[in-house]
């Protein structure tokens, strides 16, 4: 009973502190924060003292902190590196931690951060907790017209979930090491701690194998990570407190593997690397001893490259078509009492678990690996939801009840191009009222997933960020922190601050637009990107037949992002107008109409090319409906023809063009409905008299 009372008190306290501190731009939001009176002003004599010098992570984190602090403030800091506590008297920032943190499940990542007028202190059990505190401190930085300062504050913080991951698929589109590094920096900035590296699929095998080199030689188009590069990425992540979980997706999604070793396929045919996206039939042969010989050697190599406890074996979306067609496999199943393909895949998975166990590793896989015979030592990765015809988190709950550790990704598929608010409101503990405390503890957290059918090094950052920062908050912060409007405010701050880490989500929009215009002025197209969003839920690549792995991703849709910036302000302007039709609210809407009309005129003056020609109908129709609405607002007596014209333009604008949706469509529709209703309520005195 006491625990329940404390929990309720803590929840209320969290909400109260959140309400009092909304001016801050912290993300993820701390568990407990108290604003106090005063501020610590950043001056050139800013120094850092650390209570011990055992941690390379702290050395790197403090150095990066000082560089970023100096870069944000323009202050010429005298000392660019931290000191040990014994070397500096009365440091500005004092860091004390007890031990080097382990990159493992349920490691202590908590910290206490205090800022006063004269002192900043960080206390943590592990160096990982201290790194998190440094990120929070940097987010606290503020300024007035005369100085940069940290507000006086007391923070006690720790993560709600121990597994706060991001999966990046490098198989469909290869992502160079520098892309991974900048995204690891961004992950660290928002306290994510697991990088799930999806390294193989039908479209590519991305690991250098010294035991079976044909895997990377024939299965990668020459785009793979050398073992030294893998070690480099793992070390880079470790220095930032991030675990790296590798994935080799088997027995399905195996076309690239079978391109190199067709002898371990379930069907005797010629295999080539897949160029389309989708689900394909090529599958490893689970009754062929050589299958386990190759995988055994491969996992042995990976055990030396990846220190993490877990290796992800995929295991998803295997239809087993080639198993059904193979007479030897069917005879084997009958002989061993394997009634279904799920039984056969469990047989395969158990073999892999034994291989991994010999190498000191634990098996992890997508939810399809969870069957009655699968040992509970496996970690279940829940991914299916309403798009797959099941309830969100159903496999997560089932796994926890059956004794598996489990994590959630359904609801966090950021490649679906859904608004960040939809991800933000998904709780990794859904519908858990019927779970015991022990079962809840088995739900370790979640992962955002970036499948790469539609992303390249040029546009991946804009698909990952800033939305992943909001998901990171869902994994870290208390469940009561769920104010969507305030999240969007803080996310805007985080978005531009990510640029200092090399994230290209803002600048690469202009790179794409310059390419589209052939280096003509891009301002008019920038305006259009702010009200357009990429089409959602894989409709850009419907059926996996439109785009190939080598198709262009330098088009207008690639310059647009989810949560189009001007759509929010336009929505607010429309809602204000519908509430009260005064001059100010009318002007706010017509400002947008004028902007779209004027910029379409500028767009028309560009020297056209085939790409710009495909964009023109969308822009022309937006400008036309803007003109029609302006005329409607200026004309008290609307004709039926005017309303029909607006309605016709709305029907055209409803349909996607050049793989984008018009993000302001529904608000334009609201305005049209208002005008129709207003017009229908106008009754002349004569007609009113006749009716009487």
PDB file of C-alpha atoms in Angstrom, residues 21-292:
ATOM      1  CA  UNK A  21       8.951  24.202 -15.975  1.00  0.00           C
ATOM      2  CA  UNK A  22       7.337  24.368 -19.403  1.00  0.00           C
ATOM      3  CA  UNK A  23       9.674  27.169 -20.433  1.00  0.00           C
ATOM      4  CA  UNK A  24      12.556  24.689 -20.453  1.00  0.00           C
ATOM      5  CA  UNK A  25      13.416  22.751 -23.609  1.00  0.00           C
ATOM      6  CA  UNK A  26      14.500  19.486 -22.043  1.00  0.00           C
ATOM      7  CA  UNK A  27      13.970  16.254 -23.961  1.00  0.00           C
ATOM      8  CA  UNK A  28      13.613  13.657 -22.633  1.00  0.00           C
ATOM      9  CA  UNK A  29      11.898  15.243 -19.641  1.00  0.00           C
ATOM     10  CA  UNK A  30      13.536  14.385 -16.291  1.00  0.00           C
ATOM     11  CA  UNK A  31      11.812  12.307 -13.631  1.00  0.00           C
ATOM     12  CA  UNK A  32      12.056  15.049 -11.003  1.00  0.00           C
ATOM     13  CA  UNK A  33      12.961  18.676 -11.545  1.00  0.00           C
ATOM     14  CA  UNK A  34      12.787  21.703  -9.277  1.00  0.00           C
ATOM     15  CA  UNK A  35      13.434  25.197 -10.589  1.00  0.00           C
ATOM     16  CA  UNK A  36      15.199  27.429  -8.109  1.00  0.00           C
ATOM     17  CA  UNK A  37      16.193  31.079  -7.950  1.00  0.00           C
ATOM     18  CA  UNK A  38      19.336  32.217  -9.673  1.00  0.00           C
ATOM     19  CA  UNK A  39      21.565  31.348 -12.600  1.00  0.00           C
ATOM     20  CA  UNK A  40      25.114  30.213 -13.316  1.00  0.00           C
ATOM     21  CA  UNK A  41      26.671  32.526 -15.910  1.00  0.00           C
ATOM     22  CA  UNK A  42      29.042  30.986 -18.470  1.00  0.00           C
ATOM     23  CA  UNK A  43      32.392  32.801 -18.455  1.00  0.00           C
ATOM     24  CA  UNK A  44      35.832  32.107 -19.967  1.00  0.00           C
ATOM     25  CA  UNK A  45      37.081  30.670 -16.658  1.00  0.00           C
ATOM     26  CA  UNK A  46      34.564  27.793 -16.807  1.00  0.00           C
ATOM     27  CA  UNK A  47      36.272  24.606 -15.597  1.00  0.00           C
ATOM     28  CA  UNK A  48      35.320  20.961 -15.081  1.00  0.00           C
ATOM     29  CA  UNK A  49      36.686  18.774 -12.299  1.00  0.00           C
ATOM     30  CA  UNK A  50      36.149  14.991 -12.281  1.00  0.00           C
ATOM     31  CA  UNK A  51      36.544  12.885  -9.144  1.00  0.00           C
ATOM     32  CA  UNK A  52      38.501  10.163 -10.975  1.00  0.00           C
ATOM     33  CA  UNK A  53      40.152   9.679 -14.341  1.00  0.00           C
ATOM     34  CA  UNK A  54      39.253   6.066 -15.070  1.00  0.00           C
ATOM     35  CA  UNK A  55      36.644   6.666 -17.743  1.00  0.00           C
ATOM     36  CA  UNK A  56      37.413   7.327 -21.398  1.00  0.00           C
ATOM     37  CA  UNK A  57      33.713   8.059 -21.776  1.00  0.00           C
ATOM     38  CA  UNK A  58      33.928  10.952 -19.325  1.00  0.00           C
ATOM     39  CA  UNK A  59      37.068  12.301 -20.995  1.00  0.00           C
ATOM     40  CA  UNK A  60      35.319  12.328 -24.359  1.00  0.00           C
ATOM     41  CA  UNK A  61      31.972  13.568 -23.033  1.00  0.00           C
ATOM     42  CA  UNK A  62      33.452  16.484 -21.084  1.00  0.00           C
ATOM     43  CA  UNK A  63      35.619  17.537 -24.029  1.00  0.00           C
ATOM     44  CA  UNK A  64      32.644  17.433 -26.380  1.00  0.00           C
ATOM     45  CA  UNK A  65      30.557  19.288 -23.803  1.00  0.00           C
ATOM     46  CA  UNK A  66      33.078  22.130 -23.646  1.00  0.00           C
ATOM     47  CA  UNK A  67      33.285  22.339 -27.462  1.00  0.00           C
ATOM     48  CA  UNK A  68      29.514  22.450 -27.821  1.00  0.00           C
ATOM     49  CA  UNK A  69      29.176  24.970 -24.960  1.00  0.00           C
ATOM     50  CA  UNK A  70      31.762  27.233 -26.524  1.00  0.00           C
ATOM     51  CA  UNK A  71      30.163  26.822 -29.955  1.00  0.00           C
ATOM     52  CA  UNK A  72      26.702  27.773 -28.704  1.00  0.00           C
ATOM     53  CA  UNK A  73      27.800  30.744 -26.628  1.00  0.00           C
ATOM     54  CA  UNK A  74      30.789  32.123 -28.508  1.00  0.00           C
ATOM     55  CA  UNK A  75      32.611  32.272 -25.166  1.00  0.00           C
ATOM     56  CA  UNK A  76      36.369  31.720 -25.443  1.00  0.00           C
ATOM     57  CA  UNK A  77      36.713  29.159 -22.648  1.00  0.00           C
ATOM     58  CA  UNK A  78      40.233  29.178 -21.194  1.00  0.00           C
ATOM     59  CA  UNK A  79      40.492  25.438 -20.524  1.00  0.00           C
ATOM     60  CA  UNK A  80      39.237  23.122 -23.244  1.00  0.00           C
ATOM     61  CA  UNK A  81      39.531  19.890 -21.268  1.00  0.00           C
ATOM     62  CA  UNK A  82      38.386  18.586 -17.895  1.00  0.00           C
ATOM     63  CA  UNK A  83      40.731  18.254 -14.914  1.00  0.00           C
ATOM     64  CA  UNK A  84      40.858  15.634 -12.234  1.00  0.00           C
ATOM     65  CA  UNK A  85      39.323  16.992  -9.031  1.00  0.00           C
ATOM     66  CA  UNK A  86      42.745  17.242  -7.375  1.00  0.00           C
ATOM     67  CA  UNK A  87      44.115  19.428 -10.190  1.00  0.00           C
ATOM     68  CA  UNK A  88      41.580  22.243 -10.092  1.00  0.00           C
ATOM     69  CA  UNK A  89      40.383  24.312  -7.169  1.00  0.00           C
ATOM     70  CA  UNK A  90      36.666  25.042  -6.970  1.00  0.00           C
ATOM     71  CA  UNK A  91      35.697  23.908 -10.510  1.00  0.00           C
ATOM     72  CA  UNK A  92      32.630  25.413 -12.136  1.00  0.00           C
ATOM     73  CA  UNK A  93      31.275  21.931 -12.811  1.00  0.00           C
ATOM     74  CA  UNK A  94      32.140  19.070 -10.498  1.00  0.00           C
ATOM     75  CA  UNK A  95      31.441  15.503 -11.695  1.00  0.00           C
ATOM     76  CA  UNK A  96      31.453  12.556  -9.311  1.00  0.00           C
ATOM     77  CA  UNK A  97      30.684   8.988 -10.336  1.00  0.00           C
ATOM     78  CA  UNK A  98      31.350   5.696  -8.581  1.00  0.00           C
ATOM     79  CA  UNK A  99      32.276   3.241 -11.335  1.00  0.00           C
ATOM     80  CA  UNK A 100      32.509   2.508 -15.037  1.00  0.00           C
ATOM     81  CA  UNK A 101      29.081   1.508 -16.313  1.00  0.00           C
ATOM     82  CA  UNK A 102      28.471  -1.774 -18.076  1.00  0.00           C
ATOM     83  CA  UNK A 103      26.707  -1.778 -21.409  1.00  0.00           C
ATOM     84  CA  UNK A 104      24.052  -4.214 -20.284  1.00  0.00           C
ATOM     85  CA  UNK A 105      20.358  -4.516 -19.500  1.00  0.00           C
ATOM     86  CA  UNK A 106      19.325  -2.830 -16.231  1.00  0.00           C
ATOM     87  CA  UNK A 107      22.568  -0.926 -15.709  1.00  0.00           C
ATOM     88  CA  UNK A 108      22.267   2.130 -13.470  1.00  0.00           C
ATOM     89  CA  UNK A 109      21.950   5.260 -15.636  1.00  0.00           C
ATOM     90  CA  UNK A 110      20.619   7.631 -12.976  1.00  0.00           C
ATOM     91  CA  UNK A 111      22.104  10.994 -12.089  1.00  0.00           C
ATOM     92  CA  UNK A 112      21.593  14.030  -9.899  1.00  0.00           C
ATOM     93  CA  UNK A 113      22.257  17.459 -11.405  1.00  0.00           C
ATOM     94  CA  UNK A 114      22.301  20.664  -9.363  1.00  0.00           C
ATOM     95  CA  UNK A 115      22.895  24.203 -10.587  1.00  0.00           C
ATOM     96  CA  UNK A 116      23.290  27.214  -8.305  1.00  0.00           C
ATOM     97  CA  UNK A 117      24.657  30.722  -8.800  1.00  0.00           C
ATOM     98  CA  UNK A 118      28.201  29.602  -8.036  1.00  0.00           C
ATOM     99  CA  UNK A 119      28.388  25.877  -8.660  1.00  0.00           C
ATOM    100  CA  UNK A 120      27.216  23.018 -10.882  1.00  0.00           C
ATOM    101  CA  UNK A 121      27.451  19.449  -9.654  1.00  0.00           C
ATOM    102  CA  UNK A 122      26.756  16.052 -11.190  1.00  0.00           C
ATOM    103  CA  UNK A 123      26.569  12.878  -9.135  1.00  0.00           C
ATOM    104  CA  UNK A 124      26.019   9.453 -10.664  1.00  0.00           C
ATOM    105  CA  UNK A 125      26.565   5.814  -9.883  1.00  0.00           C
ATOM    106  CA  UNK A 126      28.116   5.188 -13.305  1.00  0.00           C
ATOM    107  CA  UNK A 127      29.929   7.226 -15.895  1.00  0.00           C
ATOM    108  CA  UNK A 128      26.983   6.555 -18.213  1.00  0.00           C
ATOM    109  CA  UNK A 129      24.686   8.426 -15.834  1.00  0.00           C
ATOM    110  CA  UNK A 130      27.151  11.315 -15.760  1.00  0.00           C
ATOM    111  CA  UNK A 131      27.112  11.472 -19.581  1.00  0.00           C
ATOM    112  CA  UNK A 132      23.329  11.745 -19.513  1.00  0.00           C
ATOM    113  CA  UNK A 133      23.592  14.567 -16.986  1.00  0.00           C
ATOM    114  CA  UNK A 134      25.939  16.502 -19.279  1.00  0.00           C
ATOM    115  CA  UNK A 135      23.366  16.314 -22.074  1.00  0.00           C
ATOM    116  CA  UNK A 136      20.659  17.612 -19.746  1.00  0.00           C
ATOM    117  CA  UNK A 137      22.903  20.436 -18.593  1.00  0.00           C
ATOM    118  CA  UNK A 138      23.602  21.493 -22.160  1.00  0.00           C
ATOM    119  CA  UNK A 139      19.859  21.523 -22.908  1.00  0.00           C
ATOM    120  CA  UNK A 140      19.375  23.871 -19.934  1.00  0.00           C
ATOM    121  CA  UNK A 141      21.598  26.543 -21.491  1.00  0.00           C
ATOM    122  CA  UNK A 142      19.757  29.833 -21.909  1.00  0.00           C
ATOM    123  CA  UNK A 143      20.600  33.453 -22.518  1.00  0.00           C
ATOM    124  CA  UNK A 144      19.498  37.046 -22.104  1.00  0.00           C
ATOM    125  CA  UNK A 145      20.864  40.051 -23.992  1.00  0.00           C
ATOM    126  CA  UNK A 146      24.061  40.170 -21.932  1.00  0.00           C
ATOM    127  CA  UNK A 147      25.061  36.588 -21.027  1.00  0.00           C
ATOM    128  CA  UNK A 148      24.593  32.859 -21.450  1.00  0.00           C
ATOM    129  CA  UNK A 149      23.626  30.996 -18.315  1.00  0.00           C
ATOM    130  CA  UNK A 150      22.323  27.780 -16.770  1.00  0.00           C
ATOM    131  CA  UNK A 151      19.208  28.357 -14.657  1.00  0.00           C
ATOM    132  CA  UNK A 152      19.400  27.251 -11.031  1.00  0.00           C
ATOM    133  CA  UNK A 153      17.775  23.847 -10.866  1.00  0.00           C
ATOM    134  CA  UNK A 154      17.782  20.542  -9.046  1.00  0.00           C
ATOM    135  CA  UNK A 155      17.201  17.377 -11.107  1.00  0.00           C
ATOM    136  CA  UNK A 156      16.964  13.757 -10.059  1.00  0.00           C
ATOM    137  CA  UNK A 157      16.691  11.575 -13.111  1.00  0.00           C
ATOM    138  CA  UNK A 158      16.685   7.986 -14.304  1.00  0.00           C
ATOM    139  CA  UNK A 159      15.168   6.105 -17.260  1.00  0.00           C
ATOM    140  CA  UNK A 160      11.758   4.499 -17.123  1.00  0.00           C
ATOM    141  CA  UNK A 161      12.978   1.719 -19.444  1.00  0.00           C
ATOM    142  CA  UNK A 162      16.377   0.092 -19.711  1.00  0.00           C
ATOM    143  CA  UNK A 163      16.091  -0.612 -23.469  1.00  0.00           C
ATOM    144  CA  UNK A 164      15.801   2.605 -25.489  1.00  0.00           C
ATOM    145  CA  UNK A 165      16.771   1.693 -28.990  1.00  0.00           C
ATOM    146  CA  UNK A 166      16.974   2.768 -32.599  1.00  0.00           C
ATOM    147  CA  UNK A 167      17.172   0.238 -35.416  1.00  0.00           C
ATOM    148  CA  UNK A 168      18.778   1.332 -38.667  1.00  0.00           C
ATOM    149  CA  UNK A 169      18.448  -0.958 -41.677  1.00  0.00           C
ATOM    150  CA  UNK A 170      21.649  -0.726 -43.723  1.00  0.00           C
ATOM    151  CA  UNK A 171      20.770  -3.627 -46.034  1.00  0.00           C
ATOM    152  CA  UNK A 172      18.190  -1.997 -48.343  1.00  0.00           C
ATOM    153  CA  UNK A 173      20.301   1.149 -48.616  1.00  0.00           C
ATOM    154  CA  UNK A 174      23.841   1.094 -47.300  1.00  0.00           C
ATOM    155  CA  UNK A 175      24.667   3.800 -44.762  1.00  0.00           C
ATOM    156  CA  UNK A 176      28.368   4.741 -44.522  1.00  0.00           C
ATOM    157  CA  UNK A 177      30.169   4.823 -41.175  1.00  0.00           C
ATOM    158  CA  UNK A 178      29.989   8.612 -40.924  1.00  0.00           C
ATOM    159  CA  UNK A 179      26.182   8.451 -41.189  1.00  0.00           C
ATOM    160  CA  UNK A 180      26.038   5.936 -38.351  1.00  0.00           C
ATOM    161  CA  UNK A 181      28.397   7.995 -36.186  1.00  0.00           C
ATOM    162  CA  UNK A 182      26.432  11.218 -36.459  1.00  0.00           C
ATOM    163  CA  UNK A 183      23.255   9.332 -35.598  1.00  0.00           C
ATOM    164  CA  UNK A 184      24.939   7.710 -32.609  1.00  0.00           C
ATOM    165  CA  UNK A 185      25.794  11.231 -31.427  1.00  0.00           C
ATOM    166  CA  UNK A 186      22.157  12.223 -31.828  1.00  0.00           C
ATOM    167  CA  UNK A 187      21.026   9.114 -29.947  1.00  0.00           C
ATOM    168  CA  UNK A 188      23.337   9.982 -27.079  1.00  0.00           C
ATOM    169  CA  UNK A 189      21.990  13.544 -27.010  1.00  0.00           C
ATOM    170  CA  UNK A 190      18.485  12.218 -26.242  1.00  0.00           C
ATOM    171  CA  UNK A 191      19.676   9.389 -23.944  1.00  0.00           C
ATOM    172  CA  UNK A 192      19.011   6.422 -26.222  1.00  0.00           C
ATOM    173  CA  UNK A 193      21.219   3.462 -25.394  1.00  0.00           C
ATOM    174  CA  UNK A 194      20.756   0.647 -27.957  1.00  0.00           C
ATOM    175  CA  UNK A 195      21.770   0.774 -31.618  1.00  0.00           C
ATOM    176  CA  UNK A 196      20.142  -2.170 -33.395  1.00  0.00           C
ATOM    177  CA  UNK A 197      22.170  -2.672 -36.570  1.00  0.00           C
ATOM    178  CA  UNK A 198      20.093  -4.498 -39.228  1.00  0.00           C
ATOM    179  CA  UNK A 199      23.000  -5.789 -41.304  1.00  0.00           C
ATOM    180  CA  UNK A 200      21.520  -8.322 -43.724  1.00  0.00           C
ATOM    181  CA  UNK A 201      18.434  -8.682 -45.868  1.00  0.00           C
ATOM    182  CA  UNK A 202      17.395  -9.635 -49.394  1.00  0.00           C
ATOM    183  CA  UNK A 203      19.054  -6.502 -50.770  1.00  0.00           C
ATOM    184  CA  UNK A 204      22.469  -6.803 -49.159  1.00  0.00           C
ATOM    185  CA  UNK A 205      24.852  -8.567 -46.788  1.00  0.00           C
ATOM    186  CA  UNK A 206      26.889  -5.836 -45.087  1.00  0.00           C
ATOM    187  CA  UNK A 207      29.399  -7.669 -42.853  1.00  0.00           C
ATOM    188  CA  UNK A 208      32.916  -8.612 -43.903  1.00  0.00           C
ATOM    189  CA  UNK A 209      33.293 -12.336 -43.226  1.00  0.00           C
ATOM    190  CA  UNK A 210      36.780 -13.772 -43.118  1.00  0.00           C
ATOM    191  CA  UNK A 211      35.511 -17.371 -42.808  1.00  0.00           C
ATOM    192  CA  UNK A 212      33.053 -17.126 -45.713  1.00  0.00           C
ATOM    193  CA  UNK A 213      34.147 -14.098 -47.759  1.00  0.00           C
ATOM    194  CA  UNK A 214      31.735 -14.796 -50.600  1.00  0.00           C
ATOM    195  CA  UNK A 215      29.015 -13.447 -48.299  1.00  0.00           C
ATOM    196  CA  UNK A 216      30.260  -9.892 -48.578  1.00  0.00           C
ATOM    197  CA  UNK A 217      31.988 -10.281 -51.920  1.00  0.00           C
ATOM    198  CA  UNK A 218      28.885 -11.475 -53.777  1.00  0.00           C
ATOM    199  CA  UNK A 219      26.100 -10.293 -51.512  1.00  0.00           C
ATOM    200  CA  UNK A 220      26.846  -6.597 -51.054  1.00  0.00           C
ATOM    201  CA  UNK A 221      27.568  -4.841 -54.373  1.00  0.00           C
ATOM    202  CA  UNK A 222      30.851  -3.938 -52.674  1.00  0.00           C
ATOM    203  CA  UNK A 223      29.030  -1.960 -49.985  1.00  0.00           C
ATOM    204  CA  UNK A 224      29.835  -3.556 -46.642  1.00  0.00           C
ATOM    205  CA  UNK A 225      31.555  -2.812 -43.346  1.00  0.00           C
ATOM    206  CA  UNK A 226      35.021  -4.193 -42.822  1.00  0.00           C
ATOM    207  CA  UNK A 227      35.611  -5.846 -39.491  1.00  0.00           C
ATOM    208  CA  UNK A 228      37.781  -2.893 -38.502  1.00  0.00           C
ATOM    209  CA  UNK A 229      34.931  -0.513 -39.349  1.00  0.00           C
ATOM    210  CA  UNK A 230      32.537  -2.592 -37.275  1.00  0.00           C
ATOM    211  CA  UNK A 231      34.916  -2.406 -34.320  1.00  0.00           C
ATOM    212  CA  UNK A 232      35.195   1.346 -34.902  1.00  0.00           C
ATOM    213  CA  UNK A 233      31.407   1.823 -34.775  1.00  0.00           C
ATOM    214  CA  UNK A 234      31.064  -0.410 -31.699  1.00  0.00           C
ATOM    215  CA  UNK A 235      33.775   1.588 -29.905  1.00  0.00           C
ATOM    216  CA  UNK A 236      32.206   4.889 -30.968  1.00  0.00           C
ATOM    217  CA  UNK A 237      28.867   3.757 -29.566  1.00  0.00           C
ATOM    218  CA  UNK A 238      30.417   2.415 -26.361  1.00  0.00           C
ATOM    219  CA  UNK A 239      32.122   5.750 -25.730  1.00  0.00           C
ATOM    220  CA  UNK A 240      28.632   7.280 -25.726  1.00  0.00           C
ATOM    221  CA  UNK A 241      27.062   4.656 -23.473  1.00  0.00           C
ATOM    222  CA  UNK A 242      25.308   2.905 -26.362  1.00  0.00           C
ATOM    223  CA  UNK A 243      25.087  -0.849 -26.863  1.00  0.00           C
ATOM    224  CA  UNK A 244      25.249  -2.297 -30.385  1.00  0.00           C
ATOM    225  CA  UNK A 245      22.986  -5.258 -31.178  1.00  0.00           C
ATOM    226  CA  UNK A 246      23.719  -6.783 -34.611  1.00  0.00           C
ATOM    227  CA  UNK A 247      21.056  -8.482 -36.708  1.00  0.00           C
ATOM    228  CA  UNK A 248      21.529 -11.222 -39.292  1.00  0.00           C
ATOM    229  CA  UNK A 249      18.024 -11.844 -40.620  1.00  0.00           C
ATOM    230  CA  UNK A 250      17.378 -15.576 -41.193  1.00  0.00           C
ATOM    231  CA  UNK A 251      15.932 -17.946 -42.380  1.00  0.00           C
ATOM    232  CA  UNK A 252      13.883 -15.623 -44.622  1.00  0.00           C
ATOM    233  CA  UNK A 253      15.035 -12.271 -46.028  1.00  0.00           C
ATOM    234  CA  UNK A 254      18.023 -14.315 -47.215  1.00  0.00           C
ATOM    235  CA  UNK A 255      18.426 -13.546 -50.922  1.00  0.00           C
ATOM    236  CA  UNK A 256      21.802 -11.846 -50.455  1.00  0.00           C
ATOM    237  CA  UNK A 257      23.139 -14.800 -48.433  1.00  0.00           C
ATOM    238  CA  UNK A 258      21.911 -17.263 -51.050  1.00  0.00           C
ATOM    239  CA  UNK A 259      23.457 -15.196 -53.838  1.00  0.00           C
ATOM    240  CA  UNK A 260      26.770 -16.170 -52.250  1.00  0.00           C
ATOM    241  CA  UNK A 261      25.872 -19.697 -51.092  1.00  0.00           C
ATOM    242  CA  UNK A 262      22.956 -21.090 -53.141  1.00  0.00           C
ATOM    243  CA  UNK A 263      23.818 -24.573 -51.867  1.00  0.00           C
ATOM    244  CA  UNK A 264      22.162 -23.790 -48.523  1.00  0.00           C
ATOM    245  CA  UNK A 265      18.925 -22.606 -50.147  1.00  0.00           C
ATOM    246  CA  UNK A 266      15.625 -24.451 -49.879  1.00  0.00           C
ATOM    247  CA  UNK A 267      15.153 -24.244 -53.652  1.00  0.00           C
ATOM    248  CA  UNK A 268      17.652 -25.160 -56.338  1.00  0.00           C
ATOM    249  CA  UNK A 269      17.790 -22.042 -58.478  1.00  0.00           C
ATOM    250  CA  UNK A 270      20.030 -19.093 -59.339  1.00  0.00           C
ATOM    251  CA  UNK A 271      19.924 -16.222 -56.818  1.00  0.00           C
ATOM    252  CA  UNK A 272      20.820 -12.583 -57.345  1.00  0.00           C
ATOM    253  CA  UNK A 273      20.640  -9.657 -54.945  1.00  0.00           C
ATOM    254  CA  UNK A 274      17.079  -8.335 -54.720  1.00  0.00           C
ATOM    255  CA  UNK A 275      16.572  -4.840 -56.114  1.00  0.00           C
ATOM    256  CA  UNK A 276      12.964  -4.286 -55.057  1.00  0.00           C
ATOM    257  CA  UNK A 277      11.529  -3.994 -51.559  1.00  0.00           C
ATOM    258  CA  UNK A 278       8.941  -6.355 -50.162  1.00  0.00           C
ATOM    259  CA  UNK A 279       8.703  -9.927 -48.880  1.00  0.00           C
ATOM    260  CA  UNK A 280      10.393 -12.603 -50.957  1.00  0.00           C
ATOM    261  CA  UNK A 281      10.486 -16.397 -51.002  1.00  0.00           C
ATOM    262  CA  UNK A 282      14.225 -17.281 -50.815  1.00  0.00           C
ATOM    263  CA  UNK A 283      14.812 -19.131 -47.545  1.00  0.00           C
ATOM    264  CA  UNK A 284      17.691 -20.972 -45.909  1.00  0.00           C
ATOM    265  CA  UNK A 285      17.466 -24.767 -45.821  1.00  0.00           C
ATOM    266  CA  UNK A 286      16.996 -25.753 -42.158  1.00  0.00           C
ATOM    267  CA  UNK A 287      17.833 -29.448 -42.738  1.00  0.00           C
ATOM    268  CA  UNK A 288      21.144 -28.843 -44.517  1.00  0.00           C
ATOM    269  CA  UNK A 289      24.146 -29.231 -42.144  1.00  0.00           C
ATOM    270  CA  UNK A 290      26.115 -26.703 -44.206  1.00  0.00           C
ATOM    271  CA  UNK A 291      23.541 -24.036 -43.269  1.00  0.00           C
ATOM    272  CA  UNK A 292      24.593 -24.333 -39.633  1.00  0.00           C
TER     273      UNK A 292
END
